[in-house]
Structure formats: C-alpha cells, structure tokens
PDB file of C-alpha atoms in Angstrom:
ATOM      1  CA  MET B   9      28.740  15.590   2.741  1.00  0.00           C
ATOM      2  CA  THR B  10      25.489  16.248   3.276  1.00  0.00           C
ATOM      3  CA  ASN B  11      22.833  12.997   3.242  1.00  0.00           C
ATOM      4  CA  THR B  12      19.325  14.831   1.568  1.00  0.00           C
ATOM      5  CA  MET B  13      16.439  12.682   2.347  1.00  0.00           C
ATOM      6  CA  ARG B  14      14.116  13.187  -1.162  1.00  0.00           C
ATOM      7  CA  PHE B  15      10.376  12.157  -0.174  1.00  0.00           C
ATOM      8  CA  THR B  16       8.492  11.265  -3.506  1.00  0.00           C
ATOM      9  CA  GLN B  17       4.748  11.088  -3.598  1.00  0.00           C
ATOM     10  CA  PRO B  18       3.395   7.575  -3.707  1.00  0.00           C
ATOM     11  CA  PRO B  19       1.610   6.983  -6.828  1.00  0.00           C
ATOM     12  CA  THR B  20      -2.503   7.974  -7.188  1.00  0.00           C
ATOM     13  CA  MET B  21      -4.156   4.835  -5.930  1.00  0.00           C
ATOM     14  CA  HIS B  22      -7.019   4.352  -8.810  1.00  0.00           C
ATOM     15  CA  ILE B  23     -10.712   3.548  -6.846  1.00  0.00           C
ATOM     16  CA  THR B  24     -13.881   2.314  -8.357  1.00  0.00           C
ATOM     17  CA  LEU B  25     -17.472   2.763  -7.355  1.00  0.00           C
ATOM     18  CA  LEU B  26     -19.171  -0.351  -8.692  1.00  0.00           C
ATOM     19  CA  LEU B  27     -22.819   1.083  -8.150  1.00  0.00           C
ATOM     20  CA  ALA B  28     -25.886  -1.247  -8.860  1.00  0.00           C
ATOM     21  CA  GLU B  29     -29.431  -1.343  -8.906  1.00  0.00           C
ATOM     22  CA  TYR B  30     -31.015  -0.663  -5.481  1.00  0.00           C
ATOM     23  CA  SER B  31     -27.206   0.240  -4.428  1.00  0.00           C
ATOM     24  CA  SER B  32     -27.830   2.107  -1.062  1.00  0.00           C
ATOM     25  CA  GLN B  33     -27.029   5.588  -1.686  1.00  0.00           C
ATOM     26  CA  ALA B  34     -25.920   6.267   2.169  1.00  0.00           C
ATOM     27  CA  SER B  35     -23.082   3.479   1.265  1.00  0.00           C
ATOM     28  CA  ALA B  36     -22.372   4.453  -1.289  1.00  0.00           C
ATOM     29  CA  THR B  37     -22.376   8.760  -0.825  1.00  0.00           C
ATOM     30  CA  LEU B  38     -20.335   7.443   2.982  1.00  0.00           C
ATOM     31  CA  ALA B  39     -17.570   5.926   0.670  1.00  0.00           C
ATOM     32  CA  LEU B  40     -17.421   9.315  -1.257  1.00  0.00           C
ATOM     33  CA  GLU B  41     -16.977  11.286   1.221  1.00  0.00           C
ATOM     34  CA  VAL B  42     -14.136   9.639   2.873  1.00  0.00           C
ATOM     35  CA  LEU B  43     -11.969   8.790  -0.233  1.00  0.00           C
ATOM     36  CA  ASP B  44     -12.499  13.161  -1.068  1.00  0.00           C
ATOM     37  CA  VAL B  45     -11.718  14.188   2.365  1.00  0.00           C
ATOM     38  CA  ALA B  46      -8.408  12.066   2.219  1.00  0.00           C
ATOM     39  CA  ASN B  47      -8.131  14.157  -1.002  1.00  0.00           C
ATOM     40  CA  ARG B  48      -8.323  17.123   0.663  1.00  0.00           C
ATOM     41  CA  LEU B  49      -5.980  16.717   3.353  1.00  0.00           C
ATOM     42  CA  ALA B  50      -3.014  16.158   1.396  1.00  0.00           C
ATOM     43  CA  ALA B  51      -0.533  17.987  -0.659  1.00  0.00           C
ATOM     44  CA  PRO B  52      -3.072  19.725  -3.400  1.00  0.00           C
ATOM     45  CA  SER B  53      -0.923  18.887  -6.026  1.00  0.00           C
ATOM     46  CA  ALA B  54      -1.033  15.272  -4.774  1.00  0.00           C
ATOM     47  CA  ALA B  55      -4.746  13.374  -4.126  1.00  0.00           C
ATOM     48  CA  PRO B  56      -4.350  10.182  -2.967  1.00  0.00           C
ATOM     49  CA  PHE B  57      -6.745   9.515  -4.424  1.00  0.00           C
ATOM     50  CA  ALA B  58      -8.355   8.839  -8.414  1.00  0.00           C
ATOM     51  CA  LEU B  59     -12.222   7.992  -8.055  1.00  0.00           C
ATOM     52  CA  VAL B  60     -14.625   6.948 -10.821  1.00  0.00           C
ATOM     53  CA  VAL B  61     -18.137   5.946 -10.251  1.00  0.00           C
ATOM     54  CA  ALA B  62     -18.955   3.467 -12.342  1.00  0.00           C
ATOM     55  CA  SER B  63     -21.616   1.295 -13.484  1.00  0.00           C
ATOM     56  CA  LEU B  64     -22.744  -1.682 -15.917  1.00  0.00           C
ATOM     57  CA  ASP B  65     -23.619  -0.011 -18.608  1.00  0.00           C
ATOM     58  CA  GLY B  66     -22.746   3.229 -17.934  1.00  0.00           C
ATOM     59  CA  LEU B  67     -26.374   4.654 -17.141  1.00  0.00           C
ATOM     60  CA  PRO B  68     -27.791   6.432 -13.471  1.00  0.00           C
ATOM     61  CA  VAL B  69     -28.481   3.785 -11.440  1.00  0.00           C
ATOM     62  CA  SER B  70     -31.703   4.159  -9.399  1.00  0.00           C
ATOM     63  CA  ASN B  71     -30.899   2.891  -5.385  1.00  0.00           C
ATOM     64  CA  ALA B  72     -33.191   1.397  -3.102  1.00  0.00           C
ATOM     65  CA  LEU B  73     -35.898   4.469  -2.847  1.00  0.00           C
ATOM     66  CA  GLY B  74     -35.990   4.141  -6.480  1.00  0.00           C
ATOM     67  CA  ARG B  75     -34.202   7.769  -7.147  1.00  0.00           C
ATOM     68  CA  THR B  76     -31.206   8.234  -9.244  1.00  0.00           C
ATOM     69  CA  MET B  77     -28.138   7.853  -8.421  1.00  0.00           C
ATOM     70  CA  ALA B  78     -25.499   9.517 -11.297  1.00  0.00           C
ATOM     71  CA  VAL B  79     -22.127   7.558 -12.454  1.00  0.00           C
ATOM     72  CA  ASP B  80     -18.710   8.458 -14.530  1.00  0.00           C
ATOM     73  CA  VAL B  81     -18.642   5.234 -17.189  1.00  0.00           C
ATOM     74  CA  ALA B  82     -19.300   2.024 -17.885  1.00  0.00           C
ATOM     75  CA  LEU B  83     -16.872  -0.719 -16.453  1.00  0.00           C
ATOM     76  CA  ASP B  84     -15.892  -2.408 -19.753  1.00  0.00           C
ATOM     77  CA  ALA B  85     -14.703   0.790 -20.437  1.00  0.00           C
ATOM     78  CA  LEU B  86     -11.893   0.741 -17.166  1.00  0.00           C
ATOM     79  CA  ASP B  87      -7.992  -0.549 -17.668  1.00  0.00           C
ATOM     80  CA  HIS B  88      -7.430   0.136 -14.521  1.00  0.00           C
ATOM     81  CA  THR B  89      -8.139   0.284 -11.335  1.00  0.00           C
ATOM     82  CA  ASP B  90      -6.114  -0.606  -8.547  1.00  0.00           C
ATOM     83  CA  LEU B  91      -9.489  -0.757  -5.915  1.00  0.00           C
ATOM     84  CA  VAL B  92     -13.309  -1.684  -6.175  1.00  0.00           C
ATOM     85  CA  LEU B  93     -15.145  -0.961  -4.159  1.00  0.00           C
ATOM     86  CA  VAL B  94     -18.811  -1.971  -3.605  1.00  0.00           C
ATOM     87  CA  PRO B  95     -21.231  -0.045  -1.100  1.00  0.00           C
ATOM     88  CA  GLY B  96     -24.094  -2.431   0.478  1.00  0.00           C
ATOM     89  CA  PHE B  97     -27.574  -2.720  -0.557  1.00  0.00           C
ATOM     90  CA  LEU B  98     -28.693  -2.649   2.861  1.00  0.00           C
ATOM     91  CA  PHE B  99     -32.458  -3.754   3.374  1.00  0.00           C
ATOM     92  CA  SER B 100     -32.872  -4.007  -0.370  1.00  0.00           C
ATOM     93  CA  LEU B 101     -30.682  -7.116  -0.295  1.00  0.00           C
ATOM     94  CA  ARG B 102     -33.504  -9.078  -1.952  1.00  0.00           C
ATOM     95  CA  GLU B 103     -34.342  -6.912  -5.202  1.00  0.00           C
ATOM     96  CA  ALA B 104     -30.988  -6.505  -5.735  1.00  0.00           C
ATOM     97  CA  LEU B 105     -29.182 -10.266  -5.843  1.00  0.00           C
ATOM     98  CA  PRO B 106     -31.200 -11.219  -9.097  1.00  0.00           C
ATOM     99  CA  ALA B 107     -28.671  -8.639 -10.798  1.00  0.00           C
ATOM    100  CA  PHE B 108     -25.269 -10.278  -9.566  1.00  0.00           C
ATOM    101  CA  GLY B 109     -24.263 -12.567 -11.230  1.00  0.00           C
ATOM    102  CA  ARG B 110     -23.438  -9.726 -14.217  1.00  0.00           C
ATOM    103  CA  TYR B 111     -20.960  -8.610 -12.306  1.00  0.00           C
ATOM    104  CA  ARG B 112     -18.745 -11.735 -11.584  1.00  0.00           C
ATOM    105  CA  ASP B 113     -16.507 -11.707 -14.950  1.00  0.00           C
ATOM    106  CA  TRP B 114     -15.599  -8.001 -14.734  1.00  0.00           C
ATOM    107  CA  LEU B 115     -15.207  -8.456 -10.705  1.00  0.00           C
ATOM    108  CA  CYS B 116     -12.841 -12.345 -11.880  1.00  0.00           C
ATOM    109  CA  ARG B 117     -11.289  -9.843 -14.531  1.00  0.00           C
ATOM    110  CA  GLN B 118     -10.339  -7.514 -12.266  1.00  0.00           C
ATOM    111  CA  HIS B 119      -9.063  -8.892  -9.420  1.00  0.00           C
ATOM    112  CA  ARG B 120      -7.242 -11.560 -11.521  1.00  0.00           C
ATOM    113  CA  GLN B 121      -5.147  -8.709 -13.049  1.00  0.00           C
ATOM    114  CA  GLY B 122      -4.427  -7.191  -9.732  1.00  0.00           C
ATOM    115  CA  ALA B 123      -6.862  -5.090  -8.216  1.00  0.00           C
ATOM    116  CA  VAL B 124      -8.661  -5.024  -4.359  1.00  0.00           C
ATOM    117  CA  ILE B 125     -11.955  -6.558  -4.388  1.00  0.00           C
ATOM    118  CA  ALA B 126     -13.602  -5.013  -1.796  1.00  0.00           C
ATOM    119  CA  SER B 127     -17.190  -5.012  -0.082  1.00  0.00           C
ATOM    120  CA  MET B 128     -19.086  -2.406   2.310  1.00  0.00           C
ATOM    121  CA  CYS B 129     -22.441  -4.076   4.547  1.00  0.00           C
ATOM    122  CA  THR B 130     -24.210  -6.301   2.410  1.00  0.00           C
ATOM    123  CA  ALA B 131     -22.258  -5.344  -0.752  1.00  0.00           C
ATOM    124  CA  THR B 132     -20.828  -9.260   0.803  1.00  0.00           C
ATOM    125  CA  PHE B 133     -22.908 -10.944  -1.420  1.00  0.00           C
ATOM    126  CA  MET B 134     -21.595  -9.543  -4.353  1.00  0.00           C
ATOM    127  CA  LEU B 135     -18.586 -10.977  -3.990  1.00  0.00           C
ATOM    128  CA  ALA B 136     -19.762 -14.340  -2.775  1.00  0.00           C
ATOM    129  CA  GLU B 137     -22.256 -14.733  -6.358  1.00  0.00           C
ATOM    130  CA  ALA B 138     -18.471 -13.928  -7.921  1.00  0.00           C
ATOM    131  CA  GLY B 139     -16.096 -16.350  -5.365  1.00  0.00           C
ATOM    132  CA  LEU B 140     -14.184 -14.069  -4.960  1.00  0.00           C
ATOM    133  CA  LEU B 141     -14.864 -15.194  -1.330  1.00  0.00           C
ATOM    134  CA  ASP B 142     -14.443 -18.713  -2.189  1.00  0.00           C
ATOM    135  CA  GLY B 143     -12.540 -19.999   0.857  1.00  0.00           C
ATOM    136  CA  ILE B 144     -12.288 -17.191   2.607  1.00  0.00           C
ATOM    137  CA  GLN B 145     -13.351 -16.041   5.790  1.00  0.00           C
ATOM    138  CA  ALA B 146     -16.447 -12.689   5.310  1.00  0.00           C
ATOM    139  CA  THR B 147     -18.999 -11.397   6.909  1.00  0.00           C
ATOM    140  CA  THR B 148     -21.692  -8.844   6.067  1.00  0.00           C
ATOM    141  CA  HIS B 149     -24.856  -7.138   7.688  1.00  0.00           C
ATOM    142  CA  TRP B 150     -25.488  -9.029  10.326  1.00  0.00           C
ATOM    143  CA  ALA B 151     -29.267 -10.043   9.587  1.00  0.00           C
ATOM    144  CA  PHE B 152     -28.041 -11.171   6.876  1.00  0.00           C
ATOM    145  CA  ALA B 153     -25.370 -13.450   9.003  1.00  0.00           C
ATOM    146  CA  ASP B 154     -27.376 -17.242   8.624  1.00  0.00           C
ATOM    147  CA  GLN B 155     -28.584 -15.499   4.829  1.00  0.00           C
ATOM    148  CA  LEU B 156     -24.548 -15.469   3.341  1.00  0.00           C
ATOM    149  CA  ALA B 157     -23.630 -19.103   5.007  1.00  0.00           C
ATOM    150  CA  ALA B 158     -26.511 -20.972   4.054  1.00  0.00           C
ATOM    151  CA  GLU B 159     -26.250 -19.958   0.290  1.00  0.00           C
ATOM    152  CA  PHE B 160     -22.092 -19.327   0.253  1.00  0.00           C
ATOM    153  CA  PRO B 161     -21.236 -22.075   2.521  1.00  0.00           C
ATOM    154  CA  ASP B 162     -17.181 -22.141   0.759  1.00  0.00           C
TER     155      ASP B 162
END
C-alpha cells in the first residue's frame, strides 16, 4: 500500500483595502504591490489573495495631495472579507480624523463577522475611533504616539 500525501490549496483570503479621504497613496500602493507580488509568486492558479479596493461610497477618494485614487466598490456592497487593511494617513491625519466616525459601523460589523482588522501607520486612529482597540495595546507613527495615547487612553 502506497502512502500518498495530497496537498490542497489553502482557501483564498479576501482582503479589503479601505481607502478614506486623505489616505496616503504611498501606504495604499505599498499594500497593493506587496499583495500583488505574493499572488504573482504563488502558483498561477492559486493566488492566495483576492483583493478589492473600497471606499465608503464606492467613489474615488482624494489622497493627501488632492490626487484621486480609484476604488472598486462601496463598503456596503461587500458581503464578506477576511481582512480589512486601512492604509496610513501620514501627515494628513489632522484633516482625515473628523470623518473616521463614518467608518465605525462597517468596521465593527466586519469585526463581529470574523474579519481581521489591520491598520498601517496612523490609520490606527481610525480603528481606535471605532472602539476596536479598547483594551488592546497599539502603536502608530512615533510623531503621533502621544496624541493616540491622549485621545484614546483605553
């Protein structure tokens, strides 16, 4: 009797890159390119990541320089995601902060449904605003660490 091992492909991870007004294009592009490389290095028929770029309303968003970044879909049009990744805002955080509350319900719903919620750099503030970091130790860009601790002490 021959013992044959069968390898099965892991399921594709569905990733949502959430773009908000004033998102850093460098941060968003870095995430997109790293995930694209991972897909390219995987077996051609088994890309590990299915990536969608989303905004609150499905419309393009302006980055910190006022340039437009394209998106694929509105957040509410997504039925399922395994990972929500929010790119940073770098030094446009002050302008971006007032709108972060608009993402709370969607982020919390995704979290309750089992999605991992992750942020890059100063996008930690969006997760904190949504209450997703309560009781959790978090980090951000060093220039904003004191502000994060002061605004979100929990």
